[in-house]
XYZ file of N, CA and C in Angstrom:
708
model
N -62.999 24.604 12.522
C -62.090 25.018 13.590
C -61.981 26.539 13.636
N -61.860 27.054 14.824
C -61.674 28.491 14.959
C -60.257 28.887 14.590
N -60.052 30.178 14.544
C -58.736 30.674 14.156
C -57.654 30.221 15.124
N -57.944 30.289 16.400
C -56.960 29.887 17.413
C -56.622 28.411 17.297
N -57.652 27.582 17.093
C -57.430 26.141 16.971
C -56.641 25.813 15.711
N -57.016 26.522 14.610
C -56.298 26.289 13.350
C -54.839 26.679 13.485
N -54.567 27.798 14.129
C -53.173 28.225 14.321
C -52.405 27.230 15.176
N -53.085 26.653 16.169
C -52.438 25.661 17.032
C -52.069 24.410 16.244
N -52.991 23.973 15.347
C -52.722 22.789 14.522
C -51.538 23.050 13.594
N -51.530 24.235 12.965
C -50.430 24.564 12.055
C -49.101 24.620 12.798
N -49.120 25.238 13.978
C -47.898 25.326 14.770
C -47.402 23.942 15.172
N -48.356 23.082 15.577
C -47.983 21.717 15.962
C -47.401 20.955 14.788
N -48.037 21.111 13.598
C -47.539 20.427 12.406
C -46.150 20.925 12.034
N -45.939 22.240 12.147
C -44.629 22.802 11.813
C -43.555 22.274 12.759
N -43.913 22.193 14.034
C -42.957 21.665 15.007
C -42.650 20.202 14.708
N -43.699 19.441 14.339
C -43.497 18.036 14.010
C -42.600 17.854 12.802
N -42.854 18.666 11.741
C -42.030 18.572 10.537
C -40.584 18.947 10.854
N -40.408 20.031 11.622
C -39.054 20.454 11.990
C -38.354 19.383 12.821
N -39.129 18.752 13.727
C -38.539 17.705 14.544
C -38.095 16.512 13.717
N -38.965 16.076 12.777
C -38.620 14.946 11.906
C -37.404 15.297 11.050
N -37.423 16.523 10.476
C -36.288 16.947 9.654
C -35.001 16.987 10.478
N -35.091 17.454 11.726
C -33.919 17.507 12.585
C -33.371 16.122 12.893
N -34.291 15.172 13.172
C -33.866 13.804 13.466
C -33.199 13.180 12.243
N -33.801 13.378 11.069
C -33.233 12.821 9.836
C -31.860 13.434 9.566
N -31.753 14.748 9.754
C -30.461 15.406 9.532
C -29.405 14.909 10.513
N -29.820 14.737 11.767
C -28.869 14.255 12.774
C -28.408 12.836 12.464
N -29.355 11.976 12.050
C -28.990 10.601 11.699
C -28.084 10.578 10.469
N -28.379 11.426 9.497
C -27.533 11.488 8.308
C -26.125 11.943 8.630
N -26.031 12.984 9.475
C -24.710 13.466 9.871
C -23.966 12.410 10.679
N -24.684 11.725 11.563
C -24.066 10.680 12.373
C -23.570 9.536 11.493
N -24.346 9.200 10.483
C -23.961 8.132 9.563
C -22.718 8.524 8.763
N -22.697 9.759 8.285
C -21.558 10.226 7.501
C -20.283 10.245 8.344
N -20.385 10.741 9.568
C -19.212 10.786 10.443
C -18.737 9.373 10.765
N -19.671 8.448 10.962
C -19.302 7.060 11.255
C -18.513 6.455 10.091
N -18.924 6.734 8.859
C -18.220 6.200 7.700
C -16.810 6.773 7.590
N -16.690 8.078 7.805
C -15.381 8.710 7.691
C -14.444 8.227 8.797
N -14.938 8.179 10.030
C -14.095 7.764 11.145
C -13.775 6.279 11.077
N -14.712 5.493 10.583
C -14.493 4.047 10.551
C -13.658 3.581 9.373
N -13.903 4.187 8.199
C -13.288 3.671 6.980
C -12.470 4.713 6.225
N -12.146 5.826 6.848
C -11.402 6.879 6.169
C -9.897 6.700 6.160
N -9.403 5.664 6.834
C -7.951 5.486 6.943
C -7.248 5.323 5.596
N -7.768 4.519 4.650
C -7.054 4.386 3.372
C -6.857 5.720 2.658
N -7.909 6.532 2.579
C -7.784 7.826 1.916
C -6.758 8.708 2.630
N -6.809 8.720 3.955
C -5.893 9.569 4.716
C -4.445 9.127 4.534
N -4.196 7.819 4.525
C -2.820 7.344 4.422
C -2.268 7.493 3.014
N -3.088 7.252 2.013
C -2.595 7.430 0.644
C -2.257 8.894 0.375
N -2.974 9.805 1.018
C -2.652 11.217 0.866
C -1.331 11.571 1.536
N -0.888 10.730 2.475
C 0.380 10.967 3.172
C 1.409 9.889 2.809
N 1.341 9.395 1.579
C 2.306 8.393 1.139
C 3.728 8.924 1.311
N 4.616 8.161 1.958
C 5.974 8.662 2.203
C 6.690 9.043 0.913
N 7.409 10.131 0.966
C 8.208 10.596 -0.168
C 9.603 9.986 -0.055
N 9.953 9.130 -1.001
C 11.257 8.472 -1.011
C 12.154 9.224 -1.984
N 13.049 10.021 -1.438
C 13.872 10.906 -2.256
C 14.885 10.146 -3.103
N 15.423 9.050 -2.575
C 16.522 8.358 -3.249
C 16.078 7.121 -4.011
N 14.783 6.981 -4.268
C 14.263 5.825 -4.986
C 13.413 6.303 -6.159
N 13.623 5.714 -7.332
C 12.807 6.035 -8.498
C 12.986 4.920 -9.539
N 11.927 4.345 -10.041
C 10.528 4.562 -9.637
C 10.239 3.910 -8.290
N 9.103 4.261 -7.709
C 8.707 3.750 -6.400
C 7.529 2.786 -6.575
N 7.703 1.582 -6.075
C 6.636 0.595 -6.142
C 5.826 0.579 -4.859
N 4.525 0.870 -4.962
C 3.604 0.816 -3.817
C 2.757 -0.436 -3.990
N 2.978 -1.419 -3.135
C 2.334 -2.720 -3.303
C 1.140 -2.880 -2.373
N 0.126 -3.571 -2.859
C -1.052 -3.911 -2.069
C -1.409 -5.365 -2.327
N -2.005 -5.978 -1.316
C -2.475 -7.347 -1.452
C -3.985 -7.386 -1.443
N -4.543 -7.888 -0.343
C -5.995 -7.997 -0.248
C -6.708 -6.664 -0.154
N -5.989 -5.582 0.120
C -6.590 -4.256 0.239
C -6.560 -3.473 -1.073
N -6.375 -4.143 -2.192
C -6.230 -3.465 -3.484
C -7.460 -2.632 -3.845
N -8.644 -3.078 -3.442
C -9.871 -2.410 -3.872
C -10.142 -1.111 -3.104
N -9.360 -0.810 -2.091
C -9.529 0.449 -1.353
C -8.603 1.551 -1.876
N -7.833 1.266 -2.895
C -6.940 2.284 -3.446
C -7.771 3.374 -4.126
N -7.624 4.649 -3.723
C -8.495 5.692 -4.267
C -8.094 6.172 -5.647
N -6.813 6.571 -5.823
C -6.383 7.141 -7.097
C -4.889 7.411 -7.053
N -4.242 7.316 -8.207
C -2.818 7.638 -8.292
C -2.551 9.115 -8.062
N -3.590 9.951 -8.118
C -3.410 11.379 -7.870
C -2.949 11.654 -6.433
N -3.107 10.677 -5.545
C -2.697 10.873 -4.161
C -1.199 10.628 -3.959
N -0.526 10.071 -4.952
C 0.908 9.825 -4.805
C 1.683 11.140 -4.916
N 2.802 11.244 -4.197
C 3.543 12.519 -4.188
C 4.294 12.820 -5.478
N 4.583 11.785 -6.284
C 5.302 12.001 -7.543
C 4.723 11.109 -8.628
N 5.017 11.483 -9.858
C 4.492 10.714 -10.973
C 5.155 9.375 -11.174
N 6.329 9.145 -10.546
C 7.014 7.869 -10.723
C 6.601 6.832 -9.674
N 5.597 7.162 -8.851
C 5.020 6.170 -7.946
C 4.016 5.330 -8.727
N 4.065 4.015 -8.535
C 3.140 3.142 -9.241
C 2.564 2.081 -8.330
N 1.268 1.813 -8.480
C 0.616 0.770 -7.683
C 0.931 -0.593 -8.279
N 1.311 -1.522 -7.410
C 1.626 -2.878 -7.843
C 0.883 -3.860 -6.956
N 0.522 -4.973 -7.523
C -0.286 -5.953 -6.812
C 0.537 -7.193 -6.499
N 0.352 -7.710 -5.283
C 0.978 -8.968 -4.904
C -0.113 -10.017 -4.761
N 0.283 -11.267 -4.787
C -0.682 -12.356 -4.691
C -1.301 -12.371 -3.300
N -2.640 -12.327 -3.252
C -3.342 -12.307 -1.968
C -4.435 -13.358 -1.896
N -4.482 -14.250 -2.870
C -5.543 -15.248 -2.913
C -6.728 -14.835 -3.753
N -6.782 -13.568 -4.161
C -7.859 -13.097 -5.032
C -7.622 -13.643 -6.435
N -8.642 -14.277 -7.015
C -8.481 -14.975 -8.285
C -9.129 -14.257 -9.455
N -9.554 -13.007 -9.266
C -10.159 -12.258 -10.360
C -9.176 -11.307 -11.008
N -9.683 -10.554 -11.988
C -8.847 -9.565 -12.678
C -8.589 -8.373 -11.774
N -7.438 -7.769 -11.964
C -7.054 -6.585 -11.213
C -6.946 -5.392 -12.161
N -7.022 -4.168 -11.641
C -6.888 -2.994 -12.511
C -5.531 -2.982 -13.229
N -5.548 -2.463 -14.430
C -4.332 -2.368 -15.243
C -4.077 -0.905 -15.569
N -2.865 -0.406 -15.400
C -2.595 1.019 -15.681
C -2.811 1.370 -17.149
N -3.265 2.583 -17.388
C -3.386 3.081 -18.751
C -1.992 3.352 -19.315
N -1.854 3.173 -20.621
C -0.613 3.490 -21.310
C -0.836 4.791 -22.063
N -0.343 5.900 -21.471
C -0.609 7.211 -22.038
C -0.071 7.384 -23.440
N 1.080 6.786 -23.748
C 1.685 6.959 -25.058
C 0.996 6.200 -26.170
N 0.038 5.359 -25.806
C -0.656 4.563 -26.827
C -2.158 4.819 -26.830
N -2.556 5.990 -26.387
C -3.962 6.344 -26.477
C -4.746 6.189 -25.203
N -4.087 5.848 -24.091
C -4.806 5.754 -22.820
C -5.874 4.682 -22.838
N -7.115 5.074 -22.655
C -8.215 4.104 -22.584
C -8.509 3.451 -23.924
N -7.966 3.976 -25.023
C -8.210 3.387 -26.335
C -7.329 2.173 -26.593
N -6.324 1.959 -25.724
C -5.385 0.861 -25.912
C -5.559 -0.159 -24.795
N -5.632 -1.420 -25.168
C -5.770 -2.496 -24.184
C -4.390 -3.018 -23.818
N -3.874 -2.676 -22.642
C -2.528 -3.119 -22.259
C -2.496 -4.614 -21.966
N -1.322 -5.222 -21.980
C -1.205 -6.652 -21.659
C -1.770 -6.955 -20.274
N -2.473 -8.066 -20.178
C -3.059 -8.474 -18.907
C -4.505 -8.081 -18.750
N -5.007 -7.225 -19.635
C -6.406 -6.795 -19.556
C -7.293 -7.797 -20.282
N -8.436 -8.126 -19.694
C -9.365 -9.043 -20.358
C -10.784 -8.713 -19.922
N -11.741 -9.239 -20.654
C -13.150 -8.978 -20.358
C -13.835 -10.178 -19.726
N -13.062 -11.068 -19.102
C -13.607 -12.279 -18.485
C -13.442 -12.275 -16.971
N -12.934 -11.175 -16.430
C -12.629 -11.087 -15.002
C -11.691 -12.217 -14.579
N -10.782 -12.569 -15.478
C -9.849 -13.662 -15.218
C -8.515 -13.104 -14.739
N -7.945 -13.774 -13.764
C -6.638 -13.361 -13.249
C -5.567 -13.566 -14.316
N -4.609 -12.673 -14.332
C -3.492 -12.764 -15.273
C -2.199 -12.597 -14.476
N -1.241 -13.512 -14.637
C 0.006 -13.403 -13.859
C 0.729 -12.087 -14.060
N 0.525 -11.446 -15.220
C 1.212 -10.182 -15.496
C 0.674 -9.039 -14.640
N -0.465 -9.253 -13.993
C -1.028 -8.221 -13.128
C -0.406 -8.234 -11.733
N 0.367 -9.256 -11.429
C 0.929 -9.413 -10.084
C 2.451 -9.467 -10.152
N 3.091 -8.816 -9.196
C 4.551 -8.808 -9.172
C 5.058 -10.031 -8.419
N 6.275 -10.401 -8.710
C 6.930 -11.531 -8.059
C 8.001 -11.009 -7.102
N 8.400 -11.861 -6.149
C 9.471 -11.542 -5.192
C 9.164 -10.259 -4.417
N 7.903 -10.117 -4.017
C 7.481 -8.896 -3.322
C 8.202 -8.693 -1.997
N 8.646 -9.781 -1.367
C 9.252 -9.671 -0.047
C 10.778 -9.797 -0.096
N 11.334 -9.738 -1.280
C 12.796 -9.774 -1.402
C 13.358 -8.408 -1.044
N 14.554 -8.407 -0.488
C 15.179 -7.161 -0.054
C 15.425 -6.216 -1.229
N 15.506 -6.746 -2.437
C 15.647 -5.919 -3.634
C 14.472 -6.130 -4.581
N 13.329 -6.456 -4.020
C 12.141 -6.727 -4.816
C 11.477 -5.459 -5.336
N 10.312 -5.603 -5.968
C 9.643 -4.463 -6.610
C 8.844 -3.584 -5.654
N 8.754 -3.965 -4.379
C 7.913 -3.229 -3.428
C 8.760 -2.360 -2.509
N 8.717 -1.063 -2.727
C 9.400 -0.126 -1.835
C 8.508 0.251 -0.653
N 7.197 0.265 -0.893
C 6.199 0.524 0.142
C 5.144 -0.566 0.057
N 4.526 -0.860 1.184
C 3.455 -1.860 1.220
C 2.302 -1.289 2.038
N 1.088 -1.404 1.502
C -0.111 -0.934 2.204
C -0.928 -2.157 2.597
N -1.295 -2.224 3.882
C -2.028 -3.392 4.368
C -2.761 -3.013 5.646
N -3.641 -3.905 6.090
C -4.371 -3.681 7.328
C -3.996 -4.769 8.322
N -3.740 -4.383 9.555
C -3.469 -5.331 10.634
C -4.743 -5.460 11.455
N -5.389 -6.613 11.348
C -6.686 -6.783 11.990
C -6.927 -8.266 12.268
N -7.598 -8.549 13.371
C -7.910 -9.935 13.717
C -8.722 -10.585 12.597
N -8.321 -11.789 12.212
C -9.052 -12.522 11.194
C -8.651 -12.204 9.772
N -7.713 -11.286 9.584
C -7.260 -10.908 8.243
C -5.816 -11.371 8.070
N -5.569 -12.146 7.016
C -4.213 -12.619 6.757
C -3.346 -11.452 6.320
N -2.256 -11.164 7.032
C -1.430 -9.991 6.683
C -0.622 -10.232 5.422
N -0.354 -9.152 4.703
C 0.490 -9.241 3.510
C 1.956 -9.335 3.887
N 2.290 -8.953 5.113
C 3.671 -8.948 5.589
C 3.781 -9.835 6.818
N 4.786 -10.664 6.843
C 5.056 -11.484 8.020
C 5.336 -10.566 9.210
N 4.553 -10.682 10.292
C 4.797 -9.804 11.458
C 6.222 -9.870 11.979
N 6.897 -10.990 11.775
C 8.275 -11.116 12.259
C 9.257 -10.267 11.449
N 8.825 -9.786 10.281
C 9.714 -8.968 9.449
C 9.520 -7.476 9.699
N 8.624 -7.107 10.621
C 8.392 -5.701 10.947
C 9.380 -5.284 12.036
N 10.104 -4.220 11.790
C 11.131 -3.753 12.726
C 10.847 -2.304 13.097
N 11.375 -1.834 14.225
C 11.132 -0.439 14.622
C 11.922 0.543 13.778
N 11.442 1.781 13.742
C 12.156 2.849 13.048
C 13.544 3.013 13.660
N 14.542 3.158 12.802
C 15.912 3.270 13.283
C 16.606 1.933 13.467
N 15.940 0.860 13.050
C 16.522 -0.473 13.196
C 17.841 -0.575 12.444
N 18.822 -1.176 13.087
C 20.128 -1.397 12.476
C 20.359 -2.900 12.392
N 20.659 -3.359 11.209
C 20.836 -4.794 11.004
C 22.161 -5.266 11.577
N 22.098 -6.363 12.288
C 23.311 -6.977 12.796
C 23.879 -7.928 11.745
N 25.169 -7.858 11.559
C 25.819 -8.725 10.583
C 25.702 -10.182 11.024
N 25.417 -11.058 10.072
C 25.345 -12.497 10.349
C 26.400 -13.210 9.519
N 26.916 -14.284 10.087
C 27.998 -15.001 9.434
C 27.698 -16.492 9.450
N 28.251 -17.154 8.460
C 28.225 -18.608 8.428
C 29.634 -19.104 8.724
N 29.724 -20.030 9.647
C 31.038 -20.508 10.069
C 31.254 -21.948 9.619
N 32.482 -22.251 9.233
C 32.831 -23.640 8.914
C 34.316 -23.850 9.212
N 34.634 -25.089 9.412
C 36.014 -25.453 9.736
C 36.838 -25.586 8.462
N 38.009 -24.997 8.482
C 38.930 -25.117 7.346
C 40.140 -25.934 7.774
N 40.437 -26.942 6.974
C 41.581 -27.785 7.276
C 42.869 -27.024 6.962
N 43.904 -27.219 7.766
C 45.206 -26.580 7.469
C 45.759 -27.065 6.141
N 46.491 -26.206 5.462
C 47.112 -26.600 4.211
C 48.145 -27.690 4.465
N 48.239 -28.623 3.520
C 49.157 -29.749 3.690
C 50.605 -29.260 3.806
N 51.239 -29.683 4.855
C 52.624 -29.303 5.068
C 52.787 -27.900 5.608
N 51.669 -27.208 5.834
C 51.775 -25.832 6.297
C 51.864 -25.757 7.806
N 52.604 -24.829 8.292
C 52.725 -24.622 9.724
C 52.378 -23.185 10.093
N 51.616 -22.532 9.215
C 51.316 -21.114 9.446
C 49.966 -20.897 10.105
N 49.369 -21.973 10.581
C 48.073 -21.839 11.248
C 46.934 -21.472 10.318
N 47.012 -21.964 9.091
C 45.992 -21.602 8.115
C 44.661 -22.292 8.360
N 44.617 -23.262 9.208
C 43.361 -23.933 9.514
C 42.549 -23.152 10.529
N 41.407 -23.733 10.926
C 40.581 -23.099 11.937
C 39.202 -22.739 11.416
N 38.511 -21.880 12.159
C 37.143 -21.479 11.818
C 37.174 -20.297 10.860
N 36.419 -20.420 9.783
C 36.304 -19.343 8.807
C 34.887 -18.789 8.875
N 34.768 -17.474 8.937
C 33.458 -16.816 8.999
C 33.208 -16.057 7.699
N 32.078 -16.372 7.056
C 31.721 -15.722 5.792
C 30.425 -14.948 6.005
N 30.399 -13.669 5.641
C 29.156 -12.891 5.808
C 28.014 -13.478 4.985
N 26.824 -13.482 5.584
C 25.619 -13.978 4.906
C 24.740 -12.790 4.543
N 24.421 -12.661 3.274
C 23.592 -11.549 2.817
C 22.114 -11.871 3.024
N 21.414 -10.940 3.619
C 19.974 -11.121 3.858
C 19.204 -11.000 2.546
N 18.202 -11.870 2.364
C 17.392 -11.829 1.144
C 15.966 -11.349 1.408
N 15.448 -11.559 2.622
C 14.084 -11.132 2.929
C 14.073 -9.698 3.440
N 13.099 -8.937 2.974
C 13.003 -7.524 3.353
C 12.567 -7.384 4.798
N 12.951 -6.273 5.394
C 12.426 -5.848 6.684
C 11.601 -4.581 6.435
N 10.606 -4.369 7.288
C 9.665 -3.286 7.056
C 9.473 -2.467 8.328
N 9.401 -1.161 8.174
C 9.052 -0.286 9.292
C 7.689 0.335 9.000
N 6.950 0.652 10.046
C 5.639 1.272 9.882
C 5.858 2.762 9.628
N 5.584 3.195 8.399
C 5.793 4.594 8.022
C 4.571 5.452 8.303
N 3.430 4.836 8.522
C 2.199 5.565 8.826
C 1.090 4.584 9.138
N 0.188 4.965 10.025
C -0.939 4.099 10.348
C -2.101 4.927 10.872
N -3.301 4.359 10.749
C -4.519 5.019 11.208
C -5.520 3.938 11.580
N -6.393 4.209 12.558
C -7.380 3.192 12.961
C -8.364 2.896 11.850
N -8.745 1.622 11.748
C -9.677 1.165 10.721
C -10.699 0.252 11.380
N -11.965 0.521 11.158
C -13.041 -0.182 11.856
C -13.034 -1.678 11.560
N -13.102 -2.460 12.611
C -13.265 -3.911 12.497
C -14.759 -4.197 12.578
N -15.407 -4.194 11.425
C -16.864 -4.312 11.393
C -17.351 -5.631 11.970
N -16.587 -6.708 11.771
C -17.026 -8.024 12.225
C -17.095 -8.109 13.746
N -16.324 -7.287 14.437
C -16.288 -7.349 15.900
C -16.834 -6.091 16.562
N -17.637 -5.331 15.821
C -18.240 -4.103 16.352
C -19.764 -4.215 16.310
N -20.472 -3.642 17.285
C -21.947 -3.677 17.273
C -22.502 -2.977 16.037
N -23.641 -3.474 15.553
C -24.234 -2.944 14.326
C -24.570 -1.461 14.443
N -25.119 -1.043 15.576
C -25.557 0.344 15.693
C -24.369 1.296 15.738
N -23.364 0.978 16.554
C -22.251 1.918 16.713
C -21.343 1.945 15.498
N -21.324 0.897 14.686
C -20.528 0.975 13.465
C -21.278 1.697 12.352
N -22.607 1.772 12.482
C -23.408 2.455 11.467
C -23.620 3.926 11.785
N -23.693 4.275 13.086
C -23.943 5.664 13.493
C -22.903 6.072 14.534
N -22.444 7.299 14.392
C -21.435 7.801 15.320
C -22.091 8.596 16.434
N -21.795 8.189 17.662
C -22.263 8.902 18.844
C -21.014 9.300 19.629
N -20.750 10.595 19.792
C -19.520 11.031 20.469
C -19.358 10.389 21.846
N -18.100 10.005 22.142
C -17.708 9.411 23.434
C -18.398 8.081 23.730
N -19.102 7.535 22.775
C -19.800 6.269 23.020
C -19.414 5.226 21.977
N -19.469 5.623 20.708
C -19.175 4.655 19.650
C -17.750 4.134 19.735
N -16.788 5.030 19.951
C -15.385 4.620 19.957
C -15.073 3.622 21.062
N -15.811 3.680 22.162
C -15.563 2.764 23.274
C -16.173 1.392 23.053
N -17.039 1.269 22.077
C -17.709 -0.006 21.827
C -17.242 -0.684 20.545
N -16.756 0.108 19.605
C -16.271 -0.475 18.360
C -14.881 -1.064 18.534
N -14.575 -2.022 17.664
C -13.233 -2.603 17.609
C -12.526 -2.061 16.371
N -11.226 -1.837 16.497
C -10.468 -1.243 15.401
C -9.203 -2.046 15.135
N -8.870 -2.115 13.846
C -7.568 -2.595 13.437
C -6.696 -1.404 13.108
N -5.591 -1.665 12.442
C -4.659 -0.594 12.091
C -4.363 -0.667 10.601
N -4.709 0.402 9.883
C -4.372 0.493 8.460
C -2.976 1.096 8.368
N -2.088 0.453 7.604
C -0.680 0.828 7.668
C -0.026 0.981 6.297
N 0.955 1.852 6.274
C 1.889 1.951 5.158
C 3.251 1.534 5.699
N 3.829 0.489 5.092
C 5.142 0.015 5.495
C 6.192 0.497 4.489
N 7.378 0.787 4.989
C 8.516 1.141 4.131
C 9.581 0.076 4.271
N 10.084 -0.361 3.145
C 11.105 -1.408 3.159
C 12.456 -0.833 3.589
N 13.155 -1.597 4.424
C 14.508 -1.204 4.856
C 15.460 -2.361 4.626
């Protein structure tokens, strides 16, 4: 080949390599953005965990979303602790380290090497008004069983109306003071109510096209993907 032809081949090859590299870089960037936009809600919400000034310690409960918890370093104070509620998962769950007994050198109660569930890993009465869960993290999405009864979710600023139980009281024998009649006794609520303290969109992969959930295309992917809502609830 002559010099001109050789230079043309080299230039063409360089353009081809640059083009391939550009396409690969664009696909990689698109893939990374798709992951962050689709599945970044847990990290974002845990970083904005509500600060409860008048509660200590603070129980942050999770159910089926336990495996998306990033780290306790995202909690605003050291007295925040992750707690697990029963979600149908039958395997072992993470167990907190006991710093005063050597950290990872000490096997705390409930830890085992069989991936077996242990009742001590899960809290009880999670939905009681005075239960162990001050905050609850969950996802609201079609096809996913919620950790919180939707009927127990109330708007911010909700004020509870007093409820009473009524029964008839017989007049006292020989009394003429009108002691009989209807008696109303206040009924104390036992089930917690929850307000949405924070939420962010979370990709519903089962109901989104394969291409748009894998790669992000501005102004196109968001209109084709389906999203649920990743939420932090606060007990009231």
